[in-house]
Tab-separated table of C-alpha atoms in Angstrom:
chain	number	residue	atom	x	y	z
A	13	MET	CA	258.032	63.300	111.719
A	14	THR	CA	254.525	64.330	112.807
A	15	PRO	CA	252.046	64.258	109.900
A	16	THR	CA	250.488	67.699	109.610
A	17	PRO	CA	246.964	68.295	108.341
A	18	THR	CA	246.691	71.067	105.794
A	19	ALA	CA	243.883	73.224	104.439
A	20	PRO	CA	243.866	72.967	100.629
A	21	SER	CA	243.252	75.995	98.430
A	22	LEU	CA	239.705	77.231	97.951
A	23	ASP	CA	239.765	75.946	94.378
A	24	GLU	CA	240.546	72.454	95.669
A	25	LEU	CA	238.017	72.657	98.474
A	26	ARG	CA	235.253	73.669	96.090
A	27	ARG	CA	235.747	70.403	94.231
A	28	ARG	CA	234.561	68.542	97.333
A	29	THR	CA	230.994	67.258	97.229
A	30	SER	CA	230.062	67.457	100.930
A	31	GLU	CA	227.282	69.685	102.254
A	32	LYS	CA	229.801	72.319	103.276
A	33	TRP	CA	230.902	72.874	99.689
A	34	ARG	CA	227.638	72.298	97.833
A	35	THR	CA	225.113	74.328	99.838
A	36	TYR	CA	226.178	77.812	98.722
A	37	PRO	CA	227.581	79.433	95.540
A	38	ASP	CA	231.341	79.744	95.098
A	39	ASP	CA	231.412	83.384	96.197
A	40	VAL	CA	230.380	82.330	99.740
A	41	LEU	CA	232.909	81.323	102.386
A	42	PRO	CA	231.206	78.335	104.081
A	43	LEU	CA	231.997	78.426	107.794
A	44	PHE	CA	228.743	76.980	109.072
A	45	VAL	CA	228.681	73.172	109.237
A	46	ALA	CA	230.993	71.382	111.707
A	47	GLU	CA	233.393	69.882	109.205
A	48	MET	CA	237.103	70.675	108.932
A	49	ASP	CA	238.769	71.848	105.748
A	50	PHE	CA	241.893	69.924	106.735
A	51	THR	CA	243.150	66.904	104.828
A	52	ILE	CA	242.511	63.676	106.726
A	53	ALA	CA	245.217	61.564	108.337
A	54	ASP	CA	247.176	59.318	105.983
A	55	VAL	CA	246.571	56.324	108.242
A	56	VAL	CA	242.819	56.863	107.943
A	57	ALA	CA	242.907	57.325	104.179
A	58	ASP	CA	245.074	54.221	103.833
A	59	ALA	CA	242.680	52.148	105.940
A	60	ILE	CA	239.709	53.110	103.778
A	61	THR	CA	241.634	52.583	100.560
A	62	ALA	CA	242.826	49.158	101.684
A	63	ARG	CA	239.246	47.993	102.235
A	64	VAL	CA	238.190	49.306	98.830
A	65	ARG	CA	241.121	47.691	97.027
A	66	ALA	CA	240.329	44.407	98.745
A	67	SER	CA	236.710	44.736	97.560
A	68	ASP	CA	235.817	44.537	101.238
A	69	ILE	CA	232.847	46.888	101.193
A	70	GLY	CA	230.069	44.583	102.329
A	71	TYR	CA	228.099	44.730	105.562
A	72	ALA	CA	230.096	45.463	108.695
A	73	GLY	CA	228.367	42.849	110.832
A	74	SER	CA	230.535	43.065	113.949
A	75	PRO	CA	232.235	45.916	115.822
A	76	GLY	CA	235.637	44.606	114.732
A	77	ARG	CA	238.456	46.011	116.851
A	78	VAL	CA	236.818	49.381	117.514
A	79	GLY	CA	236.073	48.674	121.185
A	80	GLU	CA	239.654	47.610	121.840
A	81	VAL	CA	241.331	50.535	120.069
A	82	PHE	CA	238.883	53.078	121.484
A	83	SER	CA	239.615	51.806	124.995
A	84	GLY	CA	243.325	52.341	124.391
A	85	PHE	CA	242.725	55.806	122.950
A	86	ALA	CA	240.527	56.794	125.907
A	87	GLN	CA	243.116	55.557	128.379
A	88	ARG	CA	245.914	57.517	126.715
A	89	ARG	CA	243.919	60.732	126.244
A	90	TRP	CA	241.666	60.832	129.295
A	91	GLY	CA	242.881	58.213	131.779
A	92	TRP	CA	239.711	56.182	131.244
A	93	GLN	CA	239.787	52.582	130.072
A	94	PRO	CA	236.273	51.451	129.154
A	95	ASP	CA	235.573	47.756	128.703
A	96	PRO	CA	235.610	47.024	124.946
A	97	ALA	CA	232.648	44.700	125.521
A	98	GLY	CA	230.577	47.782	126.382
A	99	VAL	CA	231.126	49.348	122.948
A	100	ARG	CA	228.449	48.978	120.271
A	101	LEU	CA	228.579	50.514	116.795
A	102	THR	CA	226.058	52.345	114.654
A	103	THR	CA	226.105	54.982	111.928
A	104	ASP	CA	226.525	58.264	113.776
A	105	VAL	CA	226.106	59.954	117.140
A	106	SER	CA	222.595	61.151	116.303
A	107	VAL	CA	221.553	57.512	115.911
A	108	VAL	CA	223.327	56.604	119.159
A	109	ILE	CA	221.250	59.230	120.946
A	110	VAL	CA	217.878	58.443	119.387
A	111	GLU	CA	218.199	54.670	119.691
A	112	ALA	CA	219.441	54.889	123.286
A	113	LEU	CA	216.530	57.147	124.218
A	114	ARG	CA	214.076	54.703	122.629
A	115	VAL	CA	215.043	52.002	125.140
A	116	LEU	CA	215.602	54.270	128.156
A	117	ILE	CA	212.423	56.358	128.190
A	118	CYS	CA	208.717	55.818	127.656
A	119	PRO	CA	206.631	57.745	125.123
A	120	GLY	CA	205.905	61.236	126.397
A	121	ASP	CA	208.706	61.272	128.983
A	122	ALA	CA	210.505	64.578	129.513
A	123	VAL	CA	214.132	64.814	128.383
A	124	ILE	CA	216.332	67.720	129.499
A	125	ILE	CA	218.550	69.669	127.111
A	126	ASN	CA	220.746	72.688	127.869
A	127	PRO	CA	220.443	75.443	125.261
A	128	PRO	CA	222.126	77.072	123.515
A	129	VAL	CA	222.858	73.594	122.200
A	130	TYR	CA	223.424	71.579	119.022
A	131	PRO	CA	220.185	72.202	117.070
A	132	PRO	CA	219.310	68.546	116.256
A	133	PHE	CA	218.884	67.898	120.006
A	134	PHE	CA	215.522	69.655	119.729
A	135	ASP	CA	214.441	67.094	117.112
A	136	MET	CA	216.114	63.929	118.399
A	137	VAL	CA	214.082	63.894	121.612
A	138	PRO	CA	210.651	63.839	119.906
A	139	GLU	CA	211.995	61.424	117.287
A	140	ALA	CA	212.646	59.009	120.151
A	141	GLY	CA	209.182	59.623	121.638
A	142	GLY	CA	210.137	62.111	124.338
A	143	ARG	CA	209.373	65.763	124.912
A	144	VAL	CA	211.954	68.480	125.369
A	145	VAL	CA	212.449	70.278	128.674
A	146	GLU	CA	214.902	73.153	128.487
A	147	VAL	CA	217.292	73.931	131.337
A	148	PRO	CA	219.527	76.582	129.739
A	149	LEU	CA	223.189	76.982	130.496
A	150	ILE	CA	224.024	79.642	133.046
A	151	SER	CA	225.869	82.537	131.429
A	152	ASP	CA	227.620	85.072	133.628
A	153	ASP	CA	230.957	86.852	133.975
A	154	ALA	CA	232.637	83.509	134.697
A	155	GLY	CA	231.435	82.057	131.377
A	156	TYR	CA	228.985	79.274	130.630
A	157	ARG	CA	228.178	76.400	132.964
A	158	LEU	CA	225.506	73.796	133.589
A	159	ASP	CA	222.599	74.779	135.818
A	160	VAL	CA	222.935	71.792	138.120
A	161	ASP	CA	220.172	73.013	140.430
A	162	GLY	CA	217.841	73.504	137.468
A	163	ILE	CA	218.642	70.020	136.176
A	164	GLY	CA	217.936	68.587	139.612
A	165	GLN	CA	214.580	70.370	139.732
A	166	ALA	CA	213.680	69.057	136.268
A	167	PHE	CA	214.465	65.523	137.430
A	168	ALA	CA	212.356	66.111	140.538
A	169	ASP	CA	209.532	67.306	138.287
A	170	GLY	CA	209.613	64.011	136.421
A	171	ALA	CA	212.198	64.261	133.632
A	172	LYS	CA	213.519	60.794	132.825
A	173	ALA	CA	216.704	61.678	130.980
A	174	LEU	CA	219.278	64.382	130.377
A	175	LEU	CA	220.766	64.710	126.898
A	176	LEU	CA	224.135	66.207	127.774
A	177	CYS	CA	226.500	67.850	125.297
A	178	SER	CA	230.024	67.292	126.631
A	179	PRO	CA	232.090	69.179	125.516
A	180	HIS	CA	229.265	71.587	124.840
A	181	ASN	CA	228.431	72.680	121.307
A	182	PRO	CA	228.325	75.626	120.476
A	183	VAL	CA	230.053	77.294	123.450
A	184	GLY	CA	233.011	74.898	123.787
A	185	LYS	CA	232.508	74.366	127.533
A	186	VAL	CA	234.308	71.350	129.024
A	187	HIS	CA	232.251	70.175	131.990
A	188	ASN	CA	234.251	69.294	135.095
A	189	ALA	CA	234.154	66.146	137.204
A	190	GLU	CA	232.265	67.807	140.069
A	191	GLU	CA	229.420	68.938	137.797
A	192	LEU	CA	229.200	65.546	136.135
A	193	SER	CA	229.244	63.703	139.463
A	194	TRP	CA	226.396	65.842	140.796
A	195	ILE	CA	224.353	65.185	137.660
A	196	ALA	CA	224.931	61.437	137.978
A	197	GLU	CA	223.795	61.456	141.598
A	198	LEU	CA	220.702	63.487	140.741
A	199	ALA	CA	219.778	61.163	137.882
A	200	ALA	CA	220.250	58.108	140.077
A	201	ALA	CA	218.166	59.614	142.875
A	202	HIS	CA	215.250	60.241	140.533
A	203	GLY	CA	215.401	57.069	138.454
A	204	ALA	CA	216.578	58.941	135.350
A	205	PHE	CA	219.303	58.468	132.746
A	206	VAL	CA	222.058	60.565	131.194
A	207	ILE	CA	223.101	60.306	127.557
A	208	SER	CA	226.378	62.151	127.121
A	209	ASP	CA	227.233	63.260	123.579
A	210	GLU	CA	231.039	63.304	123.702
A	211	ILE	CA	231.737	63.630	119.984
A	212	HIS	CA	234.000	66.690	120.430
A	213	ALA	CA	236.046	65.096	123.242
A	214	PRO	CA	239.169	64.398	121.115
A	215	LEU	CA	239.393	68.133	120.338
A	216	VAL	CA	239.816	69.544	123.861
A	217	HIS	CA	242.511	72.229	124.045
A	218	ARG	CA	245.271	72.335	126.615
A	219	PRO	CA	245.312	73.003	129.510
A	220	SER	CA	241.670	71.911	129.724
A	221	GLU	CA	241.063	68.214	130.303
A	222	PHE	CA	238.078	66.235	129.100
A	223	VAL	CA	236.254	64.173	131.738
A	224	PRO	CA	234.261	61.207	130.351
A	225	PHE	CA	230.874	61.008	132.051
A	226	LEU	CA	231.165	57.262	132.605
A	227	SER	CA	234.475	57.736	134.434
A	228	VAL	CA	233.262	59.960	137.262
A	229	SER	CA	231.428	57.541	139.566
A	230	ASP	CA	229.583	54.269	140.011
A	231	ALA	CA	226.358	56.286	139.835
A	232	ALA	CA	227.345	57.632	136.403
A	233	ARG	CA	228.021	54.128	135.137
A	234	GLU	CA	224.635	52.944	136.388
A	235	VAL	CA	222.676	55.744	134.693
A	236	GLY	CA	224.832	56.704	131.741
A	237	VAL	CA	225.344	56.077	128.044
A	238	ALA	CA	228.180	57.840	126.211
A	239	ALA	CA	228.138	58.635	122.505
A	240	HIS	CA	231.545	58.749	120.831
A	241	SER	CA	232.910	58.891	117.311
A	242	ALA	CA	236.113	59.633	115.433
A	243	SER	CA	234.026	61.723	113.043
A	244	LYS	CA	234.637	65.202	114.444
A	245	GLY	CA	238.153	64.698	115.794
A	246	PHE	CA	239.449	63.106	112.596
A	247	ASN	CA	237.173	64.835	110.056
A	248	ILE	CA	235.424	61.688	108.803
A	249	ALA	CA	231.739	62.391	109.463
A	250	GLY	CA	230.677	60.880	106.147
A	251	ALA	CA	232.339	57.564	106.963
A	252	LYS	CA	229.373	56.715	109.216
A	253	CYS	CA	230.613	54.948	112.326
A	254	ALA	CA	229.813	55.893	115.927
A	255	LEU	CA	230.106	54.239	119.322
A	256	THR	CA	227.432	53.594	121.941
A	257	VAL	CA	229.407	53.098	125.161
A	258	SER	CA	228.030	51.601	128.373
A	259	ALA	CA	229.804	50.668	131.588
A	260	SER	CA	227.328	48.631	133.643
A	261	GLU	CA	225.320	45.453	133.285
A	262	ARG	CA	222.150	47.441	133.878
A	263	ILE	CA	222.676	49.821	130.963
A	264	GLY	CA	224.031	47.054	128.761
A	265	SER	CA	220.914	44.974	129.259
A	266	LEU	CA	218.718	47.937	128.321
A	267	LEU	CA	220.763	48.606	125.181
A	268	ASP	CA	220.374	44.928	124.271
A	269	ARG	CA	216.727	45.756	123.565
A	270	GLN	CA	217.757	47.786	120.527
A	271	PRO	CA	217.007	46.211	117.143
A	272	GLU	CA	219.907	44.325	115.592
A	273	GLU	CA	219.733	46.705	112.626
A	274	VAL	CA	221.004	49.597	114.768
A	275	GLY	CA	224.478	48.077	114.726
A	276	PHE	CA	224.155	46.376	111.364
A	277	ARG	CA	223.879	49.732	109.581
A	278	THR	CA	227.455	50.693	110.468
A	279	SER	CA	229.669	51.388	107.453
A	280	ILE	CA	232.505	48.893	107.034
A	281	LEU	CA	234.625	51.734	105.640
A	282	GLY	CA	233.769	53.844	108.666
A	283	ARG	CA	234.728	50.993	110.954
A	284	ALA	CA	238.124	50.691	109.254
A	285	ALA	CA	238.645	54.452	109.399
A	286	THR	CA	237.676	54.542	113.080
A	287	GLU	CA	240.040	51.726	114.013
A	288	ALA	CA	242.915	53.470	112.224
A	289	ALA	CA	242.109	56.862	113.738
A	290	PHE	CA	241.923	55.707	117.343
A	291	GLU	CA	244.906	53.373	117.072
A	292	HIS	CA	247.341	55.359	114.922
A	293	GLY	CA	245.937	58.870	114.386
A	294	GLU	CA	246.981	60.760	117.507
A	295	PRO	CA	249.980	62.569	115.952
A	296	TRP	CA	247.652	63.928	113.260
A	297	LEU	CA	245.041	64.830	115.900
A	298	ASP	CA	247.550	66.714	118.021
A	299	ALA	CA	248.663	68.673	114.965
A	300	ALA	CA	245.050	69.474	114.053
A	301	VAL	CA	244.313	70.751	117.571
A	302	GLY	CA	247.429	72.903	117.294
A	303	LEU	CA	246.163	74.466	114.061
A	304	ILE	CA	242.755	75.067	115.639
A	305	THR	CA	244.206	76.805	118.700
A	306	ASP	CA	246.386	78.955	116.423
A	307	ASN	CA	243.276	79.932	114.469
A	308	LEU	CA	241.397	80.780	117.654
A	309	ASN	CA	244.301	83.030	118.643
A	310	LEU	CA	244.079	84.655	115.213
A	311	LEU	CA	240.317	85.080	115.489
A	312	GLU	CA	240.599	86.743	118.890
A	313	THR	CA	243.158	89.193	117.524
A	314	GLN	CA	241.209	89.894	114.347
A	315	LEU	CA	237.957	90.532	116.199
A	316	ALA	CA	239.634	92.864	118.686
A	317	GLN	CA	241.299	94.833	115.902
A	318	LYS	CA	238.535	94.917	113.295
A	319	ILE	CA	235.158	94.270	114.992
A	320	PRO	CA	235.426	95.024	118.720
A	321	THR	CA	231.630	95.006	119.005
A	322	VAL	CA	231.691	91.252	118.232
A	323	THR	CA	232.819	89.221	121.226
A	324	MET	CA	233.729	85.603	121.836
A	325	ARG	CA	234.240	83.589	124.986
A	326	ARG	CA	237.104	81.396	123.959
A	327	PRO	CA	236.048	77.744	123.645
A	328	ALA	CA	238.004	75.091	125.527
A	329	ALA	CA	237.221	72.436	122.928
A	330	SER	CA	236.652	71.930	119.215
A	331	TYR	CA	236.886	74.464	116.391
A	332	LEU	CA	233.548	76.226	116.787
A	333	ALA	CA	233.459	79.885	117.854
A	334	TRP	CA	230.237	81.217	119.422
A	335	LEU	CA	230.145	84.878	118.398
A	336	ASP	CA	228.038	87.523	120.144
A	337	PHE	CA	226.740	90.113	117.656
A	338	ARG	CA	224.179	91.706	119.978
A	339	ALA	CA	226.056	95.028	120.103
A	340	THR	CA	226.330	95.323	116.318
A	341	GLY	CA	222.751	96.179	115.391
A	342	LEU	CA	222.541	93.242	112.964
A	343	GLY	CA	219.359	91.933	114.577
A	344	ASP	CA	218.224	88.687	116.154
A	345	ASN	CA	219.790	86.547	113.427
A	346	PRO	CA	223.027	88.281	112.375
A	347	GLY	CA	223.970	85.357	110.157
A	348	LEU	CA	221.344	86.475	107.636
A	349	PRO	CA	222.838	89.887	106.723
A	350	ILE	CA	226.344	88.436	106.969
A	351	LEU	CA	225.431	85.834	104.342
A	352	ASP	CA	223.469	88.278	102.201
A	353	ARG	CA	225.910	91.196	102.215
A	354	GLY	CA	229.181	89.633	103.320
A	355	ARG	CA	228.941	86.258	101.558
A	356	VAL	CA	230.047	84.360	104.660
A	357	ALA	CA	227.866	81.447	105.782
A	358	LEU	CA	227.680	81.037	109.561
A	359	HIS	CA	225.445	78.723	111.564
A	360	TYR	CA	222.504	80.849	112.656
A	361	GLY	CA	222.413	81.413	116.414
A	362	PRO	CA	218.640	81.113	116.924
A	363	ALA	CA	218.820	77.510	115.702
A	364	PHE	CA	220.554	76.686	118.988
A	365	GLY	CA	217.574	77.905	121.024
A	366	THR	CA	216.246	81.286	122.067
A	367	GLN	CA	219.509	81.819	123.945
A	368	GLY	CA	221.167	82.044	120.508
A	369	THR	CA	219.306	85.231	119.582
A	370	GLY	CA	221.904	87.744	118.384
A	371	PHE	CA	224.617	85.075	118.044
A	372	ALA	CA	226.163	83.024	115.248
A	373	ARG	CA	228.581	80.088	115.213
A	374	LEU	CA	231.737	80.234	113.099
A	375	ASN	CA	233.909	77.251	112.103
A	376	THR	CA	237.628	78.010	112.553
A	377	ALA	CA	238.935	74.722	111.084
A	378	CYS	CA	240.105	76.389	107.897
A	379	SER	CA	243.214	78.165	106.631
A	380	PRO	CA	244.303	81.398	108.356
A	381	GLU	CA	243.775	83.160	105.028
A	382	VAL	CA	240.127	82.073	104.799
A	383	LEU	CA	239.524	82.992	108.440
A	384	THR	CA	241.057	86.447	107.958
A	385	GLU	CA	239.015	87.043	104.803
A	386	ALA	CA	235.852	85.987	106.629
A	387	VAL	CA	236.505	88.480	109.443
A	388	ASP	CA	237.180	91.227	106.888
A	389	ARG	CA	233.872	90.512	105.155
A	390	ILE	CA	231.961	90.414	108.429
A	391	ALA	CA	233.617	93.677	109.509
A	392	ARG	CA	232.346	95.392	106.364
A	393	VAL	CA	228.818	94.211	107.075
A	394	VAL	CA	228.981	95.405	110.677
A	395	ALA	CA	230.316	98.777	109.479
A	396	GLY	CA	227.433	99.054	107.029
A	397	ASP	CA	229.650	99.075	103.939
């Protein structure tokens, strides 16, 4: 029998101590931070509990079996079998990105990002010593896509790295093999690197298929670092374990320059949770993706029926809905009046770059009842009630 994740009642959820449930008062529906309401997989909970009961909560030290089980997971899900020896651990994907950039670029080097994009990207680049160069996503009637020509021009102008979001947060775009191959060739031609944040990869919806950057070509393997984690797919962000994945001797030797502490900071509980998730958690994951796609269906219907002026291009990955409020008259940051008058907390669109003006991001990884109530509240705000 497939274990099914569930969304506990609001009373139960409000007893949680994570940011999602402690930032706002109890009358607010918190649909902002990228954390699922769903209960975690039993195999993951059991793995953490077993380490605690064994008093095995010291320093992680080594990567354990994470490289091996991640390689198996990647082969089953995406047809890609990375060498476990190319997997290093650290605390989270943000650390993967910053610490990889530190050894790949020089102070002051330009690093490309593609807004609207995960807001910390704007801060991670300067934290690592680089400076941000924006090459926004193209948005047209066909949807969102990478501006490959613009990325190529930025490389030609001297950018030394691209910080890629794949699948893309907040729009849920799953980049295809052709786009990724072109980017790899461009980076190689200009002596640049690509760091691909693939944290949402386990949550791609059928019939879309995730393409790992390091799988597309020899050029990609020579210029690329991939950032992975079980944190988003299995709802264990606080467990603090992420993977820095390389697939060439060249990149591996550069990553060897990182301080030993980068890996040493990994949580031993996170390592145990990650091993269990990648090795035994796929039935739970498939069920979670099913709940998410059902909720996206519900959201589409609810918006069409109750707030037709709010539109959404359906994401192909994850549980984040990028909502366009520009026709509602709620202003540049619609999340503000929605929080103030509707008591629904969304992630403010402008945080994702100027391309987020008039937008907000909504988390659909909740119960259908909470999602429906959120739409009802937002509808009242849009109507001016």
